[in-house]
Short mmCIF file of C-alpha atoms and ligand atoms in Angstrom, two decimals:
data_model
loop_
_atom_site.label_atom_id
_atom_site.label_comp_id
_atom_site.label_asym_id
_atom_site.label_seq_id
_atom_site.Cartn_x
_atom_site.Cartn_y
_atom_site.Cartn_z
CA UNK A 17 -1.63 24.39 14.44
CA UNK A 18 0.69 27.35 14.27
CA UNK A 19 4.06 26.85 15.91
CA UNK A 20 6.08 29.69 17.38
CA UNK A 21 9.40 28.70 15.83
CA UNK A 22 11.21 31.84 17.01
CA UNK A 23 10.30 31.18 20.59
CA UNK A 24 11.38 27.55 20.32
CA UNK A 25 14.73 28.54 18.79
CA UNK A 26 15.30 31.01 21.62
CA UNK A 27 14.35 28.58 24.33
CA UNK A 28 15.94 25.35 23.08
CA UNK A 29 18.57 26.49 20.57
CA UNK A 30 19.05 25.16 17.03
CA UNK A 31 19.08 22.79 15.27
CA UNK A 32 16.09 21.27 16.99
CA UNK A 33 13.49 18.66 16.03
CA UNK A 34 9.95 19.64 16.93
CA UNK A 35 7.11 17.10 17.07
CA UNK A 36 3.43 17.92 17.13
CA UNK A 37 2.00 15.19 19.35
CA UNK A 38 -1.62 16.18 18.68
CA UNK A 39 -1.11 15.80 14.93
CA UNK A 40 0.52 12.39 15.42
CA UNK A 41 -2.39 11.24 17.57
CA UNK A 42 -4.86 12.41 14.93
CA UNK A 43 -3.03 10.41 12.27
CA UNK A 44 -3.22 7.33 14.48
CA UNK A 45 -6.94 7.81 15.06
CA UNK A 46 -7.68 8.35 11.36
CA UNK A 47 -6.16 4.99 10.52
CA UNK A 48 -7.71 3.16 13.43
CA UNK A 49 -11.11 4.53 12.39
CA UNK A 50 -10.58 3.38 8.82
CA UNK A 51 -10.46 -0.20 10.10
CA UNK A 52 -13.66 0.18 12.12
CA UNK A 53 -15.85 -2.89 12.18
CA UNK A 54 -12.87 -5.17 11.73
CA UNK A 55 -10.49 -6.63 14.32
CA UNK A 56 -7.35 -4.57 13.89
CA UNK A 57 -4.12 -3.66 15.62
CA UNK A 58 -1.85 -0.80 14.63
CA UNK A 59 1.75 -1.55 15.47
CA UNK A 60 3.67 1.71 15.06
CA UNK A 61 6.93 1.06 13.14
CA UNK A 62 9.19 2.71 15.65
CA UNK A 63 12.15 2.85 13.31
CA UNK A 64 10.51 5.98 11.86
CA UNK A 65 10.88 7.87 15.11
CA UNK A 66 11.88 5.95 18.18
CA UNK A 67 12.00 8.68 20.78
CA UNK A 68 10.49 7.13 23.92
CA UNK A 69 7.98 9.96 24.32
CA UNK A 70 6.85 9.61 20.70
CA UNK A 71 6.26 5.89 21.22
CA UNK A 72 4.47 6.61 24.51
CA UNK A 73 2.22 9.11 22.74
CA UNK A 74 0.98 6.27 20.49
CA UNK A 75 0.98 3.64 23.25
CA UNK A 76 -1.51 5.77 25.18
CA UNK A 77 -3.81 5.53 22.17
CA UNK A 78 -3.58 1.74 22.30
CA UNK A 79 -0.91 1.31 19.66
CA UNK A 80 1.41 -1.67 19.44
CA UNK A 81 4.94 -1.54 18.07
CA UNK A 82 6.71 -3.01 15.08
CA UNK A 83 10.34 -3.50 16.05
CA UNK A 84 13.41 -4.50 14.04
CA UNK A 85 15.98 -4.99 16.80
CA UNK A 86 15.81 -6.10 20.40
CA UNK A 87 16.76 -2.53 21.26
CA UNK A 88 13.55 -1.34 19.63
CA UNK A 89 11.58 -4.02 21.50
CA UNK A 90 13.00 -2.71 24.75
CA UNK A 91 12.25 0.88 23.79
CA UNK A 92 8.65 -0.08 23.09
CA UNK A 93 8.26 -1.80 26.46
CA UNK A 94 9.87 1.11 28.28
CA UNK A 95 7.49 3.51 26.57
CA UNK A 96 4.50 1.53 27.80
CA UNK A 97 3.57 -0.65 24.82
CA UNK A 98 1.93 -3.89 25.96
CA UNK A 99 4.14 -6.94 25.25
CA UNK A 100 1.23 -8.68 23.51
CA UNK A 101 1.16 -5.84 20.95
CA UNK A 102 4.81 -6.07 19.96
CA UNK A 103 6.03 -7.59 16.69
CA UNK A 104 9.68 -8.37 16.11
CA UNK A 105 10.70 -8.28 12.42
CA UNK A 106 13.93 -8.01 10.44
CA UNK A 107 16.07 -10.19 8.16
CA UNK A 108 18.94 -10.71 10.57
CA UNK A 109 17.84 -11.39 14.12
CA UNK A 110 20.58 -12.96 16.24
CA UNK A 111 20.34 -15.86 18.70
CA UNK A 112 20.52 -13.45 21.65
CA UNK A 113 17.81 -11.23 20.20
CA UNK A 114 15.45 -14.15 19.58
CA UNK A 115 16.04 -15.47 23.08
CA UNK A 116 15.34 -12.14 24.69
CA UNK A 117 12.25 -11.59 22.55
CA UNK A 118 10.81 -14.94 23.67
CA UNK A 119 11.64 -14.22 27.29
CA UNK A 120 9.83 -10.89 27.00
CA UNK A 121 6.71 -12.73 25.78
CA UNK A 122 5.97 -10.44 22.84
CA UNK A 123 3.10 -11.07 20.44
CA UNK A 124 5.05 -12.62 17.56
CA UNK A 125 8.40 -13.08 15.92
CA UNK A 126 8.16 -12.31 12.24
CA UNK A 127 10.50 -14.80 10.59
CA UNK A 128 12.23 -13.95 7.32
CA UNK A 129 14.09 -17.16 6.35
CA UNK A 130 14.08 -20.91 6.87
CA UNK A 131 17.40 -20.75 8.70
CA UNK A 132 15.94 -18.22 11.12
CA UNK A 133 12.91 -20.45 11.69
CA UNK A 134 15.20 -23.36 12.67
CA UNK A 135 17.14 -21.12 15.03
CA UNK A 136 13.95 -19.78 16.60
CA UNK A 137 12.74 -23.35 17.15
CA UNK A 138 16.02 -24.23 18.84
CA UNK A 139 15.84 -21.20 21.12
CA UNK A 140 12.20 -21.91 21.99
CA UNK A 141 13.12 -25.51 22.80
CA UNK A 142 15.91 -24.38 25.12
CA UNK A 143 13.48 -22.11 26.92
CA UNK A 144 10.75 -24.76 26.95
CA UNK A 145 8.23 -22.51 25.23
CA UNK A 146 6.19 -22.39 22.04
CA UNK A 147 7.17 -19.37 19.94
CA UNK A 148 4.36 -17.51 18.21
CA UNK A 149 5.51 -17.09 14.64
CA UNK A 150 4.54 -15.11 11.65
CA UNK A 151 6.27 -15.53 8.29
CA UNK A 152 7.16 -12.62 6.07
CA UNK A 153 6.11 -13.52 2.57
CA UNK A 154 7.56 -11.73 -0.42
CA UNK A 155 4.66 -11.50 -2.89
CA UNK A 156 6.84 -10.31 -5.78
CA UNK A 157 4.81 -7.17 -6.39
CA UNK A 158 6.33 -3.94 -7.65
CA UNK A 159 5.29 -1.15 -5.27
CA UNK A 160 6.40 1.61 -7.66
CA UNK A 161 8.35 3.61 -5.12
CA UNK A 162 12.02 4.61 -4.70
CA UNK A 163 14.18 1.49 -5.28
CA UNK A 164 15.92 1.96 -1.92
CA UNK A 165 12.64 1.66 -0.05
CA UNK A 166 11.03 -1.02 -2.22
CA UNK A 167 10.96 -4.40 -0.48
CA UNK A 168 8.34 -6.66 -2.04
CA UNK A 169 10.15 -7.99 -5.09
CA UNK A 170 12.13 -11.22 -5.21
CA UNK A 171 15.20 -9.15 -6.03
CA UNK A 172 14.92 -7.56 -2.56
CA UNK A 173 16.39 -9.30 0.47
CA UNK A 174 13.13 -9.39 2.42
CA UNK A 175 10.87 -12.32 3.25
CA UNK A 176 10.53 -15.70 1.52
CA UNK A 177 8.67 -16.75 -1.61
CA UNK A 178 5.28 -18.43 -1.41
CA UNK A 179 6.48 -22.01 -1.86
CA UNK A 180 9.07 -21.61 0.83
CA UNK A 181 6.51 -19.94 3.10
CA UNK A 182 4.21 -22.96 2.75
CA UNK A 183 7.00 -25.32 3.66
CA UNK A 184 7.87 -23.18 6.66
CA UNK A 185 4.25 -23.11 7.84
CA UNK A 186 3.96 -26.88 7.60
CA UNK A 187 7.23 -27.29 9.44
CA UNK A 188 6.07 -24.90 12.18
CA UNK A 189 2.73 -26.66 12.52
CA UNK A 190 4.53 -29.94 13.12
CA UNK A 191 6.97 -28.47 15.62
CA UNK A 192 6.35 -28.63 19.37
CA UNK A 193 8.04 -25.28 19.83
CA UNK A 194 6.57 -23.20 17.02
CA UNK A 195 3.04 -21.84 16.74
CA UNK A 196 2.34 -20.32 13.31
CA UNK A 197 -0.27 -17.67 14.02
CA UNK A 198 0.55 -14.83 11.65
CA UNK A 199 1.38 -13.92 8.09
CA UNK A 200 3.14 -10.78 7.00
CA UNK A 201 4.07 -8.78 3.94
CA UNK A 202 5.46 -5.29 3.43
CA UNK A 203 6.10 -4.27 -0.14
CA UNK A 204 7.72 -0.89 0.36
CA UNK A 205 7.60 2.53 1.86
CA UNK A 206 6.13 5.89 0.79
CA UNK A 207 3.47 4.10 -1.29
CA UNK A 208 1.07 6.34 -3.16
CA UNK A 209 -0.52 3.64 -5.32
CA UNK A 210 -3.19 1.41 -3.85
CA UNK A 211 -3.12 -1.29 -6.56
CA UNK A 212 0.17 -2.96 -5.57
CA UNK A 213 -0.97 -3.18 -1.94
CA UNK A 214 -4.35 -4.58 -2.96
CA UNK A 215 -2.64 -7.07 -5.26
CA UNK A 216 -0.25 -8.20 -2.54
CA UNK A 217 -3.11 -8.51 -0.04
CA UNK A 218 -5.04 -10.74 -2.49
CA UNK A 219 -2.01 -12.96 -3.07
CA UNK A 220 -1.34 -13.35 0.65
CA UNK A 221 -5.03 -13.87 1.49
CA UNK A 222 -5.11 -16.73 -1.04
CA UNK A 223 -2.14 -18.23 0.71
CA UNK A 224 -4.00 -17.96 4.04
CA UNK A 225 -6.95 -19.83 2.46
CA UNK A 226 -4.71 -22.63 1.23
CA UNK A 227 -3.10 -22.87 4.67
CA UNK A 228 -6.50 -23.06 6.38
CA UNK A 229 -7.32 -25.94 4.05
CA UNK A 230 -4.47 -27.92 5.58
CA UNK A 231 -5.48 -26.95 9.08
CA UNK A 232 -2.98 -24.16 9.62
CA UNK A 233 -5.04 -21.52 11.31
CA UNK A 234 -3.60 -18.05 10.71
CA UNK A 235 -5.03 -15.41 13.04
CA UNK A 236 -3.06 -12.27 12.21
CA UNK A 237 -2.89 -10.75 8.74
CA UNK A 238 -0.07 -8.20 8.83
CA UNK A 239 -0.10 -5.85 5.86
CA UNK A 240 3.11 -4.03 6.79
CA UNK A 241 3.47 -0.28 6.67
CA UNK A 242 4.26 1.94 3.76
CA UNK A 243 1.38 4.42 3.49
CA UNK A 244 2.82 7.45 1.73
CA UNK A 245 2.66 11.04 2.94
CA UNK A 246 2.80 14.44 1.30
CA UNK A 247 6.29 15.91 1.00
CA UNK A 248 5.31 18.15 -1.91
CA UNK A 249 2.23 17.45 -4.06
CA UNK A 250 1.85 13.68 -3.90
CA UNK A 251 -1.67 12.32 -4.30
CA UNK A 252 -2.19 10.02 -1.37
CA UNK A 253 -4.00 6.78 -0.68
CA UNK A 254 -7.04 7.46 1.51
CA UNK A 255 -6.98 5.42 4.74
CA UNK A 256 -10.55 4.28 4.11
CA UNK A 257 -9.70 3.00 0.58
CA UNK A 258 -6.64 1.28 1.99
CA UNK A 259 -8.64 -0.43 4.72
CA UNK A 260 -11.40 -1.41 2.29
CA UNK A 261 -8.95 -2.98 -0.16
CA UNK A 262 -7.54 -5.12 2.62
CA UNK A 263 -10.96 -6.04 3.99
CA UNK A 264 -11.99 -7.07 0.49
CA UNK A 265 -8.93 -9.28 0.08
CA UNK A 266 -9.61 -11.20 3.31
CA UNK A 267 -13.37 -11.47 2.85
CA UNK A 268 -14.74 -14.57 4.53
CA UNK A 269 -11.64 -15.09 6.66
CA UNK A 270 -11.64 -14.56 10.40
CA UNK A 271 -8.47 -12.50 10.85
CA UNK A 272 -7.11 -9.62 12.88
CA UNK A 273 -5.51 -7.10 10.57
CA UNK A 274 -2.18 -5.74 11.73
CA UNK A 275 -0.88 -2.61 10.10
CA UNK A 276 2.60 -1.18 10.76
CA UNK A 277 2.82 2.42 9.65
CA UNK A 278 5.78 4.59 10.55
CA UNK A 279 5.91 7.54 8.19
CA UNK A 280 2.14 8.02 8.01
CA UNK A 281 1.93 8.54 11.75
CA UNK A 282 4.91 10.81 12.21
CA UNK A 283 6.40 12.45 9.08
CA UNK A 284 4.23 15.53 8.83
CA UNK A 285 4.10 16.01 12.57
CA UNK A 286 7.83 16.76 12.62
CA UNK A 287 9.90 19.85 11.81
CA UNK A 288 13.62 20.44 11.81
CA UNK A 289 14.33 24.02 12.80
CA UNK A 290 17.72 25.33 11.72
CA UNK A 291 19.53 28.65 11.79
CA UNK A 292 21.32 30.34 8.92
CA UNK A 293 25.03 30.74 9.60
CA UNK A 294 26.22 32.37 6.39
CA UNK A 295 25.34 33.05 2.80
CA UNK A 296 27.88 32.89 0.03
CA UNK A 297 28.15 33.01 -3.71
CA UNK A 298 30.58 30.75 -5.61
CA UNK A 299 30.55 32.30 -9.07
CA UNK A 300 26.91 32.20 -10.07
CA UNK A 301 25.96 29.64 -7.47
CA UNK A 302 24.30 30.76 -4.26
CA UNK A 303 24.70 28.77 -1.04
CA UNK A 304 22.95 29.18 2.28
CA UNK A 305 24.92 27.51 5.05
CA UNK A 306 22.83 26.45 8.02
CA UNK A 307 23.59 24.80 11.36
CA UNK A 308 21.77 21.52 10.56
CA UNK A 309 23.43 18.99 8.28
CA UNK A 310 23.20 15.56 6.69
CA UNK A 311 24.07 13.98 10.03
CA UNK A 312 20.82 15.46 11.40
CA UNK A 313 18.59 14.76 8.39
CA UNK A 314 20.08 12.26 5.95
CA UNK A 315 17.14 11.79 3.58
CA UNK A 316 18.04 14.53 1.07
CA UNK A 317 21.64 13.27 0.78
CA UNK A 318 20.78 9.58 0.78
CA UNK A 319 17.68 9.45 -1.42
CA UNK A 320 17.69 12.89 -2.97
CA UNK A 321 14.46 13.23 -1.00
CA UNK A 322 12.58 16.50 -1.14
CA UNK A 323 11.70 18.33 2.07
CA UNK A 324 9.94 21.68 1.86
CA UNK A 325 12.00 24.43 3.46
CA UNK A 326 10.65 27.83 4.47
CA UNK A 327 12.11 30.91 6.07
CA UNK A 328 10.49 32.47 9.14
CA UNK A 329 9.40 36.12 8.88
CA UNK A 330 11.40 37.30 5.90
CA UNK A 331 10.34 38.66 2.51
CA UNK A 332 12.21 39.94 -0.47
CA UNK A 333 13.09 39.00 -4.00
CA UNK A 334 13.39 35.23 -4.36
CA UNK A 335 16.41 33.58 -5.96
CA UNK A 336 17.57 29.98 -6.00
CA UNK A 337 19.94 28.73 -3.36
CA UNK A 338 21.28 25.41 -2.11
CA UNK A 339 20.66 24.95 1.61
CA UNK A 340 23.75 23.16 2.89
CA UNK A 341 25.19 22.10 6.22
CA UNK A 342 28.65 22.47 7.79
CA UNK A 343 29.74 18.85 7.05
CA UNK A 344 32.77 18.26 4.85
CA UNK A 345 30.93 16.45 2.05
CA UNK A 346 29.55 17.83 -1.20
CA UNK A 347 26.52 15.60 -0.60
CA UNK A 348 25.67 17.51 2.56
CA UNK A 349 22.55 19.41 1.65
CA UNK A 350 19.01 19.79 2.93
CA UNK A 351 17.59 21.30 -0.24
CA UNK A 352 18.77 22.25 -3.72
CA UNK A 353 17.66 25.17 -5.88
CA UNK A 354 15.26 26.45 -3.25
CA UNK A 355 13.73 29.87 -3.77
CA UNK A 356 14.63 32.13 -0.87
CA UNK A 357 14.84 35.86 -0.19
CA UNK A 358 18.23 37.24 0.75
CA UNK A 359 19.21 35.70 4.07
CA UNK A 360 21.68 36.50 6.81
CA UNK A 361 23.14 34.83 9.87
CA UNK A 362 20.48 34.25 12.51
CA UNK A 363 17.54 33.78 10.14
CA UNK A 364 15.50 30.67 10.86
CA UNK A 365 14.55 27.99 8.34
CA UNK A 366 12.01 25.24 8.90
CA UNK A 367 12.46 21.88 7.21
CA UNK A 368 9.07 20.20 6.91
CA UNK A 369 7.96 16.54 7.01
CA UNK A 370 10.90 15.69 9.24
CA UNK A 371 9.11 13.55 11.82
CA UNK A 372 9.89 10.22 10.15
CA UNK A 373 13.37 8.84 9.44
CA UNK A 374 14.87 12.13 10.60
CA UNK A 375 16.36 11.88 14.05
CA UNK A 376 16.45 8.05 13.92
CA UNK A 377 18.82 8.14 10.96
CA UNK A 378 21.02 10.85 12.45
CA UNK A 379 24.63 10.30 13.43
CA UNK A 380 27.58 11.97 15.09
CA UNK A 381 29.55 12.35 11.87
CA UNK A 382 32.10 15.16 12.11
CA UNK A 383 31.74 14.94 15.92
CA UNK A 384 28.46 16.76 15.80
CA UNK A 385 26.28 16.19 18.85
CA UNK A 386 22.80 15.01 17.99
CA UNK A 387 20.23 17.71 18.37
CA UNK A 388 17.54 18.39 20.92
CA UNK A 389 14.02 16.99 20.37
CA UNK A 390 10.98 18.81 21.69
CA UNK A 391 7.30 17.91 21.75
CA UNK A 392 4.33 20.19 21.49
CA UNK A 393 1.19 18.84 23.08
CA UNK A 394 -2.00 20.76 23.83
CA UNK A 395 -0.11 24.03 23.40
CA UNK A 396 2.73 23.11 25.77
CA UNK A 397 6.30 22.57 24.64
CA UNK A 398 8.71 20.24 26.42
CA UNK A 399 12.10 18.62 25.83
CA UNK A 400 11.91 14.90 25.08
CA UNK A 401 15.63 14.42 24.41
CA UNK A 402 18.27 16.86 25.45
CA UNK A 403 20.93 18.04 23.04
CA UNK A 404 24.03 15.85 23.23
CA UNK A 405 27.24 17.30 24.61
CA UNK A 406 30.83 16.74 23.56
CA UNK A 407 31.21 14.66 26.73
CA UNK A 408 28.39 12.32 25.60
CA UNK A 409 30.22 11.73 22.35
CA UNK A 410 33.60 10.74 23.79
CA UNK A 411 32.41 8.90 26.86
CA UNK A 412 32.88 5.42 25.41
CA UNK A 413 36.41 6.17 24.16
CA UNK A 414 37.90 8.28 26.91
CA UNK A 415 38.64 5.36 29.22
CA UNK A 416 40.73 3.61 26.59
CA UNK A 417 42.84 6.59 25.56
CA UNK A 418 46.55 5.95 26.02
CA UNK A 419 48.55 9.13 25.71
N1 LIG B 30 7.13 -2.57 8.34
C1 LIG B 30 8.29 -3.00 7.80
C2 LIG B 30 8.55 -4.43 7.75
C3 LIG B 30 9.22 -2.08 7.29
O1 LIG B 30 10.33 -2.51 6.73
C4 LIG B 30 8.94 -0.69 7.35
C5 LIG B 30 9.90 0.30 6.84
C6 LIG B 30 7.73 -0.29 7.94
C7 LIG B 30 6.85 -1.26 8.41
C8 LIG B 30 7.33 1.15 8.04
O2 LIG B 30 7.25 1.74 6.80
P1 LIG B 30 6.56 3.18 6.65
O3 LIG B 30 5.15 3.06 7.10
O4 LIG B 30 7.32 4.14 7.52
O5 LIG B 30 6.72 3.51 5.23
N2 LIG B 30 14.56 5.38 5.62
C9 LIG B 30 13.61 5.39 4.54
C10 LIG B 30 12.44 4.47 4.84
C11 LIG B 30 12.83 3.05 5.10
C12 LIG B 30 11.66 2.19 5.47
C13 LIG B 30 12.10 0.87 5.96
N3 LIG B 30 11.03 0.00 6.37
C14 LIG B 30 13.17 6.82 4.29
O6 LIG B 30 13.69 7.73 4.94
O7 LIG B 30 12.35 7.07 3.41
#
């Protein structure tokens, strides 16, 4: 789909996040179709992009939600996700969060430690309910991705090892207030290699078999998220191969597969549109200063992540420039050594693949209001979050100011 970036800049100002809802829907459908012939539930990992309208766009397709705070659970519900399709994961859920999650009658709490299991049991007892539990197992598989987004090795803080998982399942089975119905693993994000996922699925499926043997009947096999996307020239895992590898691992078992993609559903449906403010040359080094910054899109600064950047309607001789924002940090850049024609104030640049972990990781650093988000759906463009104002930023402090 071709997007009229100039028109959007004129109408909504810059910087602005733009989401292509039709693309996101297509991504959802492609994955759902890959699991055809198998009981499956896609729970969109809303941490990737938790705008209510984005979640609603998936909910209308039948998607569930993978949440990592009670705030995300409440967002999912507000956006129309059915409670029985909501998973609550995360290494550090508090007493209050667990209580609220049980009261909201979500599908499952995904437990990540023995201590958390005991606390969940206590909370369930207080409420007089049986908590549906899944346990996040750390299969100790190297996903071969960026170390910051790798989660399936024992050296990472996530999940529990297999022996501990077994003990926790047996404990849950014997508890009046715990119902162990699910098993979960997630080995990392931006995965472009199928083997580690297949290996992890085999390991966890074997564990399910040994649990069935002792009468612990797991119903949900949650394979996490992590499917990689194309930022530049990555060779991707095909959804069908992914689904087949998982189906193969669980052969003979009666399970519903849960899959929790975030990036796959949203990354390439999102664009950050920014305006050039100035160009300057420090010695031999060229800089293009734009109105978006690391507070709007942190990935380049935090992970040295690459996002393709293109100029709208401008030709000329290309030379290398660093695309930087107005924030007072040397690490504030959106792209380094990017080939660009000569630019001037007012030119528009598009930062691609910005639909996942873009706005959700943004902040108000340097008292910069968070930007506007717009959606394009069936050719129509609409605001789905208005640009913040200075008033929004100081609201929670103003009352306490003593001059
Ligand atoms: N499930 C669990 C348990 C997760 O921890 C994550 C991501 C997902 C699902 C979704 O993963 P995805 O399908 O989006 O790869 N901020 C980083 C990514 C952090 C991912 C954290 N967990 C980035 O910008 O690359």
